[in-house]
XYZ file of C-alpha atoms in Angstrom:
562
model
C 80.658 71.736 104.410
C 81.151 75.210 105.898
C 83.922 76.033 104.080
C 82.236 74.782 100.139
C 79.447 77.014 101.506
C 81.455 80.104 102.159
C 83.091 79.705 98.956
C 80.036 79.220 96.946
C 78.775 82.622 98.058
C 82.005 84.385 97.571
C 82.412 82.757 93.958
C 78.786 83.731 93.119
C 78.028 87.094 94.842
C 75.416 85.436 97.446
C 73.240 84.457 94.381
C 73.762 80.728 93.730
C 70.095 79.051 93.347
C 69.480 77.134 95.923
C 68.609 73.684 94.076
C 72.073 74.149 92.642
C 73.280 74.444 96.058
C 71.498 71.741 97.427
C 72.259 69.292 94.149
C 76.112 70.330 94.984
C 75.701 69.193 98.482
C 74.025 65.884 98.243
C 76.313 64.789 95.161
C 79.187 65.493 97.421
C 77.763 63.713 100.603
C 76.796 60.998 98.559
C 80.498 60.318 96.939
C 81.885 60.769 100.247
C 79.559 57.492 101.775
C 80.298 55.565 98.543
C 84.386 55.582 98.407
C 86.339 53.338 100.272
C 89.515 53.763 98.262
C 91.909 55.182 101.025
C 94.922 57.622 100.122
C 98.031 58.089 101.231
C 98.138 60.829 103.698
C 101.594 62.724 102.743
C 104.236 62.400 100.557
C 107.317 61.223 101.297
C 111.389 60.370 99.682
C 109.697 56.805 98.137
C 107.264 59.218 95.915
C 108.354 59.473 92.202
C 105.455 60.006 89.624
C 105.768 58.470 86.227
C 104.270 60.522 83.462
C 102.218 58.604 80.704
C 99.766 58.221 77.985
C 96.885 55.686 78.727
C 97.659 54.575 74.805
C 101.830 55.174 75.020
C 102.237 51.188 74.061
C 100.154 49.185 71.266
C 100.053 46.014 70.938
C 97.348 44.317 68.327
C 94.035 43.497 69.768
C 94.965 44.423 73.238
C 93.464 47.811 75.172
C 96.801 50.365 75.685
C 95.894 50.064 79.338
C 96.454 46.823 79.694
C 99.876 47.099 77.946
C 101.002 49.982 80.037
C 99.899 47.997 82.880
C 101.724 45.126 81.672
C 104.558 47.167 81.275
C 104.604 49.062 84.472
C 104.811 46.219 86.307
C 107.948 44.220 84.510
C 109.893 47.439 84.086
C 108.493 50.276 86.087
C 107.187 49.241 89.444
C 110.644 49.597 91.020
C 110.809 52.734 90.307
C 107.761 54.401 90.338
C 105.078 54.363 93.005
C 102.247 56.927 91.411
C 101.701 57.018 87.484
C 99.972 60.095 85.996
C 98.021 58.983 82.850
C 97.533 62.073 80.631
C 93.838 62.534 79.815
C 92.237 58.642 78.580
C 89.045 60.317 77.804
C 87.169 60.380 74.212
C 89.407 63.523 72.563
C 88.948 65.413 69.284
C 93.004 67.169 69.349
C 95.860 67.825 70.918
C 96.620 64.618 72.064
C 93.836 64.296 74.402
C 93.382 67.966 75.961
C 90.016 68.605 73.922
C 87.880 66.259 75.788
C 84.563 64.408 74.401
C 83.218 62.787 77.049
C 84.670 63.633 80.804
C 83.497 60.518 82.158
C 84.274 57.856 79.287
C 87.734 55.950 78.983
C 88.679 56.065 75.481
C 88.146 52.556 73.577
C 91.650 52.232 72.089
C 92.636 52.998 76.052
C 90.081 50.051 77.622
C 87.417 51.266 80.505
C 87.632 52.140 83.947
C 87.725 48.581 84.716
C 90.967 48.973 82.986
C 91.847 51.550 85.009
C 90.744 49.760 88.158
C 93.014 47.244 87.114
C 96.433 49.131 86.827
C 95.069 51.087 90.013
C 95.895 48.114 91.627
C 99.461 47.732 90.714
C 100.453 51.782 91.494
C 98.707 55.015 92.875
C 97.037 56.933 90.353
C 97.012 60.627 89.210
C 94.258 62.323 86.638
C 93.850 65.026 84.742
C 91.146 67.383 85.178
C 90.844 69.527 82.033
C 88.520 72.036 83.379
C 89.046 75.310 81.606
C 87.682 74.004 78.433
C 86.457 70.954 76.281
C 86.135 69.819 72.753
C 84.495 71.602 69.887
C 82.752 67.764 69.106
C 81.485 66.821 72.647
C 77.848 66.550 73.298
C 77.724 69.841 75.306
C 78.265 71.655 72.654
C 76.653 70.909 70.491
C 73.710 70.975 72.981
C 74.684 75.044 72.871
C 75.243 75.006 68.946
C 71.538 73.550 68.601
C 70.629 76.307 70.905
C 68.889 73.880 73.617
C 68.409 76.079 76.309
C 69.729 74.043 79.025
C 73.638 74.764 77.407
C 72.403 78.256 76.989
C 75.377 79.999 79.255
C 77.799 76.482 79.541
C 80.536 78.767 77.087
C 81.139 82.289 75.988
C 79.973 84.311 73.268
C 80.992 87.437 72.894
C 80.555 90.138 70.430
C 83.537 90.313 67.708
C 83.992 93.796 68.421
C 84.475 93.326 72.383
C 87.999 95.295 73.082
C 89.482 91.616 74.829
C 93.384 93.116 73.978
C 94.418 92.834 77.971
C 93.854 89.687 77.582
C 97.056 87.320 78.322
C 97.338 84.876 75.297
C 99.302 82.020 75.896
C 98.575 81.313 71.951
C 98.945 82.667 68.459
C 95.378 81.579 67.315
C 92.437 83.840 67.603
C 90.614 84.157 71.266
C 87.520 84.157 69.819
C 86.098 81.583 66.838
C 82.889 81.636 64.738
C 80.631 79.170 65.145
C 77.514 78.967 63.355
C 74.093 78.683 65.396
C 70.746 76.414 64.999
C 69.286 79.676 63.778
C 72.057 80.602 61.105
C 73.587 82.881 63.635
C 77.019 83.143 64.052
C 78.028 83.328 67.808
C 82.123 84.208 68.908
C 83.155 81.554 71.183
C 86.096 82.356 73.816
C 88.623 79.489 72.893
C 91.837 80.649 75.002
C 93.919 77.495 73.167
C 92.515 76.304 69.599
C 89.074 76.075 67.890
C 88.583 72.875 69.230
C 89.018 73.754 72.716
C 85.575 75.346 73.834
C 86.358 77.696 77.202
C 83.757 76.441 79.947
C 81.743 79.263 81.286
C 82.219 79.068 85.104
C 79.791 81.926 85.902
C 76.719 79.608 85.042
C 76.341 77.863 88.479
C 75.300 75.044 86.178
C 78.540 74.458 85.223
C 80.257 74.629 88.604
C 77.898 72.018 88.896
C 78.493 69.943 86.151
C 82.190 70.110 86.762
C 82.008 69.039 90.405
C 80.136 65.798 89.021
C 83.414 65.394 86.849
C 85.490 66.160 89.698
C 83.610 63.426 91.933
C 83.796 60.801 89.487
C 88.009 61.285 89.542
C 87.382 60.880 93.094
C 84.932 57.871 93.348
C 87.193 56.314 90.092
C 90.495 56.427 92.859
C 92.598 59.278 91.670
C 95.165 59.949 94.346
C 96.374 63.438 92.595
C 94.139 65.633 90.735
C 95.781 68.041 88.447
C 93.822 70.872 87.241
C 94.884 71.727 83.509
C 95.159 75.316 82.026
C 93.999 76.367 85.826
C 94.857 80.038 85.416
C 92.502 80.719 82.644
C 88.962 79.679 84.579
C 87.526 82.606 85.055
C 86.608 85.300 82.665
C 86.133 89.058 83.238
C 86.824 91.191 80.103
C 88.555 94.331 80.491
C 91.146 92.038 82.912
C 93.885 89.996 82.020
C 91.472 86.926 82.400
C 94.746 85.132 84.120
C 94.982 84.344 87.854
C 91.788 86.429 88.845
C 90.420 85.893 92.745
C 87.387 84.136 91.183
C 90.219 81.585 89.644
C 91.458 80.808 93.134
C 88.411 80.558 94.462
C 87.361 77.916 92.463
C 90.748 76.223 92.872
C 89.699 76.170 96.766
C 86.583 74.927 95.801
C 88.041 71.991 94.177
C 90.331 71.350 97.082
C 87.520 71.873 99.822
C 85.846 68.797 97.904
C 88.637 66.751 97.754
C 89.329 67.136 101.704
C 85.171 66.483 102.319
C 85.211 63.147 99.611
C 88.614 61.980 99.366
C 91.454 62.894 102.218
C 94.853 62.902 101.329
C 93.975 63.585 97.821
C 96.263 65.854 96.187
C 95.550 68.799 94.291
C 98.062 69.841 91.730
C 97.805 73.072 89.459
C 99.366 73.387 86.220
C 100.411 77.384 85.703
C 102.638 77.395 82.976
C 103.692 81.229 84.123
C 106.578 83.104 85.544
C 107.235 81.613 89.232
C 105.286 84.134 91.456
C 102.726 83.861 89.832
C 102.815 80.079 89.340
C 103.615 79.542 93.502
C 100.427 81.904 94.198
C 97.893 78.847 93.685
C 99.342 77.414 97.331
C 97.042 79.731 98.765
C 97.638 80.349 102.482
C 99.280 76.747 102.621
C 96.323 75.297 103.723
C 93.795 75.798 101.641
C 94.081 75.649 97.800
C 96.734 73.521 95.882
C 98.826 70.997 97.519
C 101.655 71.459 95.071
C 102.153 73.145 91.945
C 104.195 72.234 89.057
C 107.465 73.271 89.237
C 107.795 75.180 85.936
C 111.035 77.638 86.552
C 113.332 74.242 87.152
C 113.113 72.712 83.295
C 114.271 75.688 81.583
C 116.545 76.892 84.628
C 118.313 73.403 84.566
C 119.087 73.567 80.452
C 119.905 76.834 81.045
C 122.766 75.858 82.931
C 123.582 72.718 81.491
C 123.777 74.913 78.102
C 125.752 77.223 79.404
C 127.798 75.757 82.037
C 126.977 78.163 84.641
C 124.982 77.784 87.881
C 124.435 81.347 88.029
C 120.677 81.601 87.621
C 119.558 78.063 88.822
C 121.326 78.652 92.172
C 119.811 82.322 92.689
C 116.864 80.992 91.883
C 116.868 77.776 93.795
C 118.409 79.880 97.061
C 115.356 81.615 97.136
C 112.432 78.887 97.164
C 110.284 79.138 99.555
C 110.107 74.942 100.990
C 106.505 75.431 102.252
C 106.830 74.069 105.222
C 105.662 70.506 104.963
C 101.726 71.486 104.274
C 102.678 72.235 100.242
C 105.654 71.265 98.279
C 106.658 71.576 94.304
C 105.878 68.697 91.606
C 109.102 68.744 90.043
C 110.083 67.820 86.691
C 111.924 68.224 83.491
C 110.441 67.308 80.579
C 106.610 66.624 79.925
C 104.045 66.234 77.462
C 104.358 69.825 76.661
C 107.044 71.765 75.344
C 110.095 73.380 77.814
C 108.249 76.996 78.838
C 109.371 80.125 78.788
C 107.233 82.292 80.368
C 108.392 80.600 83.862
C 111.935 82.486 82.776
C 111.038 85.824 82.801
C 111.449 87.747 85.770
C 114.703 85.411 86.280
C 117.174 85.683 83.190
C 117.324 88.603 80.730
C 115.002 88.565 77.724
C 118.803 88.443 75.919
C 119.367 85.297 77.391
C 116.238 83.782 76.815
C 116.328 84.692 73.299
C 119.954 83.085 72.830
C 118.645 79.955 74.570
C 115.744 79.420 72.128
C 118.431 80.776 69.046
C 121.025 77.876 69.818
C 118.273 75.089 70.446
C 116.513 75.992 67.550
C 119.554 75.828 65.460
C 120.339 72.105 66.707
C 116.653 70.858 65.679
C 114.508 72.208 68.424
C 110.648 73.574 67.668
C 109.202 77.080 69.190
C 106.080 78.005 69.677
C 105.271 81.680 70.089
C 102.223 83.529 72.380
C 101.215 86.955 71.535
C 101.474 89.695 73.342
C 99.138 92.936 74.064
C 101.177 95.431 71.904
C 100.749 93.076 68.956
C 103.944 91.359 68.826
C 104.694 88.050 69.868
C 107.311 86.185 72.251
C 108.890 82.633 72.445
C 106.259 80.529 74.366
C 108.043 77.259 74.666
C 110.573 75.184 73.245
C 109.663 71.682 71.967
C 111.938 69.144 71.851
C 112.627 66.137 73.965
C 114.625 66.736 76.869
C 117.309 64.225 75.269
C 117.628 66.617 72.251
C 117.344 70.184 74.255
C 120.809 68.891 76.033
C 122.765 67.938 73.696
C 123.969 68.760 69.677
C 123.231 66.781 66.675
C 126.810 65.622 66.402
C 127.336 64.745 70.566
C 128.557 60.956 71.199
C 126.104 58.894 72.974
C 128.489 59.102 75.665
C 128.177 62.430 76.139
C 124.080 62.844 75.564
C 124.003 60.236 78.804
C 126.306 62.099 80.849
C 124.257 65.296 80.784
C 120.816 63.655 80.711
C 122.022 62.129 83.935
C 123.263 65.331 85.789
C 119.628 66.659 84.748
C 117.991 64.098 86.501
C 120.318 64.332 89.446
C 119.760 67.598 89.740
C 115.648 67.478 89.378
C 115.661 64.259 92.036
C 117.677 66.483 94.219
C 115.358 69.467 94.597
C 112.907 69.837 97.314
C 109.424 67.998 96.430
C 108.045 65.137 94.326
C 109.982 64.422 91.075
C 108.108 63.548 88.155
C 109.814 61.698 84.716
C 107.811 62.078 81.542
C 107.623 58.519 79.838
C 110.038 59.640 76.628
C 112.886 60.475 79.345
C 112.752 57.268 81.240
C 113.384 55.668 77.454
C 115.879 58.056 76.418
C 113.872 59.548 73.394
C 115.199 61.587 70.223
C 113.340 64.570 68.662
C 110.123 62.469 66.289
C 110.473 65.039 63.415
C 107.843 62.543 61.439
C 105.483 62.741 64.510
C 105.272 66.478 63.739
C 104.940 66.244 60.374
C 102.248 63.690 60.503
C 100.268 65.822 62.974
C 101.253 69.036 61.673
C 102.049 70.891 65.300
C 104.911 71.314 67.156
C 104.169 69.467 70.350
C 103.860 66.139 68.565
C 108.168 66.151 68.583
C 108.039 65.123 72.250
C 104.741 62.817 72.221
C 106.127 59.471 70.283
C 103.473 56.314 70.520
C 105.347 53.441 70.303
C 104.922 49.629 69.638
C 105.471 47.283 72.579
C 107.686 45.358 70.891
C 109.727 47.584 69.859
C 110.253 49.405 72.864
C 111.035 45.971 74.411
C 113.578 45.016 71.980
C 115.544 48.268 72.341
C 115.360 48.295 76.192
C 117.360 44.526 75.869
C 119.845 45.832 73.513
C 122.892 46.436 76.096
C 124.225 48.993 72.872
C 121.204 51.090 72.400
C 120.834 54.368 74.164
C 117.404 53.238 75.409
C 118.793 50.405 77.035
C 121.551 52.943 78.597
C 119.245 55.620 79.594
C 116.717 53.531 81.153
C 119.169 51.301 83.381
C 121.267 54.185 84.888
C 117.995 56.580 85.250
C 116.621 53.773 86.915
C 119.221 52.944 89.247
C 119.786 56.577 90.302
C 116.130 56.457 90.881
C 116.180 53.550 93.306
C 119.118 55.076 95.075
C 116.895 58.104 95.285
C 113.832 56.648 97.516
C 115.953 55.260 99.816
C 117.398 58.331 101.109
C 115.340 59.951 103.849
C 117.179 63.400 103.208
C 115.132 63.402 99.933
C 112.149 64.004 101.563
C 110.162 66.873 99.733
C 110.091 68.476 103.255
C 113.772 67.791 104.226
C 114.882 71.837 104.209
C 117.739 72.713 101.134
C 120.795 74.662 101.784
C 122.630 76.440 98.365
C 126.076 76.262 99.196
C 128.873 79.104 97.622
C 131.049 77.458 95.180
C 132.519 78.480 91.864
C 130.346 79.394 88.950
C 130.865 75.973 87.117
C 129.423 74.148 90.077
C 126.044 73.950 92.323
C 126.392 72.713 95.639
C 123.383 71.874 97.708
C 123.299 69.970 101.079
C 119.564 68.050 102.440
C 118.896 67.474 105.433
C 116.469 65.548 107.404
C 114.259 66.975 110.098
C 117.102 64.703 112.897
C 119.894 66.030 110.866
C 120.842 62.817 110.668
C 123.074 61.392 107.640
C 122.635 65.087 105.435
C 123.224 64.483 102.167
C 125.962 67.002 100.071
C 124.277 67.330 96.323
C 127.621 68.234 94.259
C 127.065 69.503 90.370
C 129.723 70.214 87.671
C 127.565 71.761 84.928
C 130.376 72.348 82.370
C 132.851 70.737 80.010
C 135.829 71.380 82.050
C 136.963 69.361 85.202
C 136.455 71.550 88.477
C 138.529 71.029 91.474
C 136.277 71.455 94.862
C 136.756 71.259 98.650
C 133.876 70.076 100.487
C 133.132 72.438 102.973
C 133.550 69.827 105.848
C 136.997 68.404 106.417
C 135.352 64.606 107.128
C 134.625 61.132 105.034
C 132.081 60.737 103.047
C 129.850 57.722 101.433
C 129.437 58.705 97.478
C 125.785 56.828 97.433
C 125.925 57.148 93.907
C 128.784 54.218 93.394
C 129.127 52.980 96.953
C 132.720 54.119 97.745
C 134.514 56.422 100.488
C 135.221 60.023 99.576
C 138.309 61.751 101.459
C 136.639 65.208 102.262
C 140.245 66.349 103.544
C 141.675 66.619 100.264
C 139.914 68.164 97.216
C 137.902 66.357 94.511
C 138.145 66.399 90.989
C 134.345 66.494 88.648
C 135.011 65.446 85.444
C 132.779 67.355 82.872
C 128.985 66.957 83.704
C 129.676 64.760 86.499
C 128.004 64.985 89.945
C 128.442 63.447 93.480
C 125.782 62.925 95.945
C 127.973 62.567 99.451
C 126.416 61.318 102.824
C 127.991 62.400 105.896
């Protein structure tokens, strides 16, 4: 408890009340003697995390949890050993991010029982969305009725405040009128929409309140905790209001609570920034996230699928820091959110960027745009579904599989835990009616689907579901079994030409390294391993001659054992 101590008086300036402190304490001690859910204590080659809506499959009269349960166990179980369920809580927009009611299980997802019950089938991972919550929860309205208990639970601020340093990850206003009990209008700090009320974190009340949120993750069995919007927490005008000490500090807070209540849980922040920035939330190592999402590898991957050159994405990727085996990076490609941007800059040209989101938007791809301090705005994110941000409108099937697949070889090859978002492992196409019917971007990657459905195209041999899923699947399998996946196994970025990436794993024996062999473009590439020995290709079981050179064919990839 020294630790949550130490950071309560740093956080507060040496002025928390002490009944808060006190409430804090006991609520803590008394989750800790209540759990008996044990974690896992590391992460290993075995871990990939599927990425999920509670309600991604309907079936009539039947909770979505139950389905998705059903589901994960005849299709996914194989495969995946941790599912992250997207927020299942009472929501008011944006697919779940505007949360009602923190501790409720929304009734078209089941209950916690529900919960409980796929808990039993995988690990679990939730999301805590503690920056801010929905415009239509209770607490809220509490404050809009001016009860004096929400008094200080958000921000008002005067209209005229000068907030332009400010980062804005948004278009919409920062701050939105809402009318009072009194006929008052009060300007409420809303960092993402209307609907998404910023929490006011310098009310030790709400530290409070949040901590009770945080406990019931933890008492509920969440393995992973991922801390949504993370960077945004604490407010100081006349800053930035993005990554500020106070921000961290509560990030350590969360993870000194986890340690106390829960060990082994893992905290995860989501920092949708450029990479320095993003990598900052592992602390010392030791004492604030456990991993962070991995947000420069989506766009760096299409990057160089787009263009064919391994340029950036090897630079990049020769220069990650492997933490060591106390942190490591969540790793993925595509995700309920669009493909960011922001995690580019600082590592291609603005040029580049801008002829990135220029070609994808001219084969059907979304973007979203942020604003910036001078007034103008910037590309925030693409949306599209990974599928789509790959390939063109006219590509083959054949060819939309070939470079999905090198994606996903690439993003299981990198150091740390690789995540698939639900519409990849089914080989999704852009939902242009999902966005109309919702009427924002982000709905083109977020399909709901029937069971049924779903089921039939997975057992249709010709569909590109049925394709996808199989050889994803497979790759995955082949994957876990390899212990120079680890997420602590150290990565070596090899020199080759332009067209290719080259990456060798090892394991902490240096025993059976694995060569990671790209081909990015449309052209076949002629390479000479840089061992003159035979190799196992794991990938299709068969001897390689490392004497002579190999041949990729476009897009194709090897993964080589020694």
């Amino acid at each position: 408890m020294d630790v949550i101590n130490q950071l309560i008086d740093e956080i507060y300036d040496h002025a928390f009340p002490a009944d808060c402190r006190e409430r804090l304490i006991n609520a803590i001690q008394r989750t800790r003697a209540a759990l008996n859910h044990q974690r896992k204590t590391h992460w290993d080659e075995k871990d990939v995390v599927l990425i999920t809506y509670a309600d991604q499959f309907r079936e009539s009269e039947a909770p979505t949890l139950r389905t998705l349960s059903r589901f994960y166990q005849q299709h996914l179980q194989s495969t995946f050993n941790l599912v992250h369920l997207l927020p299942f809580f009472p929501y008011s927009s944006d697919d779940g991010f505007s949360v009602i009611d923190y501790h409720q299980v929304s009734a078209i997802c089941g209950d916690w029982a529900d919960i409980a019950g796929l808990h039993q089938h995988t690990r679990l991972m939730f999301d805590f969305v503690c920056n801010h919550m929905s415009a239509h929860s209770a607490w809220f309205k509490q404050y809009l009725a001016m009860d004096p208990a929400w008094n200080d639970y958000f921000i008002s601020m005067p209209p005229a405040t000068d907030l332009s340093g400010v980062t804005r990850p948004r278009t919409s206003p920062l701050l939105t009128p809402f009318e009072m009990a009194d006929g008052t209008t009060h300007f409420i700090w809303t960092t993402f929409s209307a609907d998404q009320i910023d929490l006011n974190f310098g009310n030790p009340a709400v530290l409070l309140t949040m901590v009770d949120v945080l406990l019931d993750y933890l008492a509920k069995g969440a393995d992973y905790v991922r801390l949504d919007a993370v960077g945004y927490m604490w407010k100081t005008p006349g800053t930035s209001c993005i990554h500020l000490h106070k921000t961290h500090l509560l990030v350590k807070m969360f993870r000194a609570i986890a340690n106390e209540v829960a060990p082994g849980t893992v905290i995860i922040t989501e920092t949708n920034v450029p990479h320095k920035d993003n990598i900052s939330y592992f602390g010392n190592g030791h004492d604030e996230a456990q991993m962070v999402y991995q947000f420069s590898l989506p766009p760096l991957v299409l990057h160089a699928i787009h263009n064919g050159s391994s340029r950036a994405l090897k630079q990049w990727a020769a220069s990650l820091d492997q933490g060591g085996g106390a942190t490591t990076f969540f790793n993925f490609l595509a995700s309920h959110d669009g493909i960011g941007l922001n995690p580019l800059r600082g590592i291609l040209p603005e040029t580049e960027i801008v002829s990135l989101v220029r070609d994808l938007a001219m084969e059907g791809a979304l973007i979203s745009y942020k604003n910036n301090p001078d007034g103008t705005t910037s590309p925030y994110e693409i949306n599209v579904t990974y599928m789509d941000a790959l390939n063109k409108k006219d590509d083959s099937d054949d060819t939309r599989l070939l470079r999905f697949l090198l994606a996903h070889a690439l993003l299981l090859a990198f150091p740390g835990v690789p995540a698939i978002y639900v519409q990849s492992i089914l080989g999704s196409r852009n939902d242009i009616e999902g966005v109309k019917a919702a009427g924002h971007n982000r709905a083109i990657n977020r399909e709901k689907y029937a069971i049924s459905a779903i089921e039939a195209d997975l057992s249709d041999p010709q569909s590109l579901r049925h394709r996808v899923y199989h050889a994803l699947s497979h790759l995955i399998r082949i994957r876990i079994r390899q212990p120079a996946f680890h997420p602590d196994a150290p990565m070596e970025v090899l020199e080759s030409d332009n067209a290719l990436l080259v990456m060798r794993r090892r394991t902490k024996n240096d025993e059976g390294p694995l060569l990671c062999v790209y081909n990015l473009s449309a052209r076949a590439i002629a390479w000479t391993p840089p061992e003159s020995q035979r190799y196992r290709d794991i990938v299709h079981d068969e001897i390689v001659d490392g004497e002579q050179p190999l041949t990729l064919a476009p897009w194709h990839w090897l993964w080589l054992k020694s």
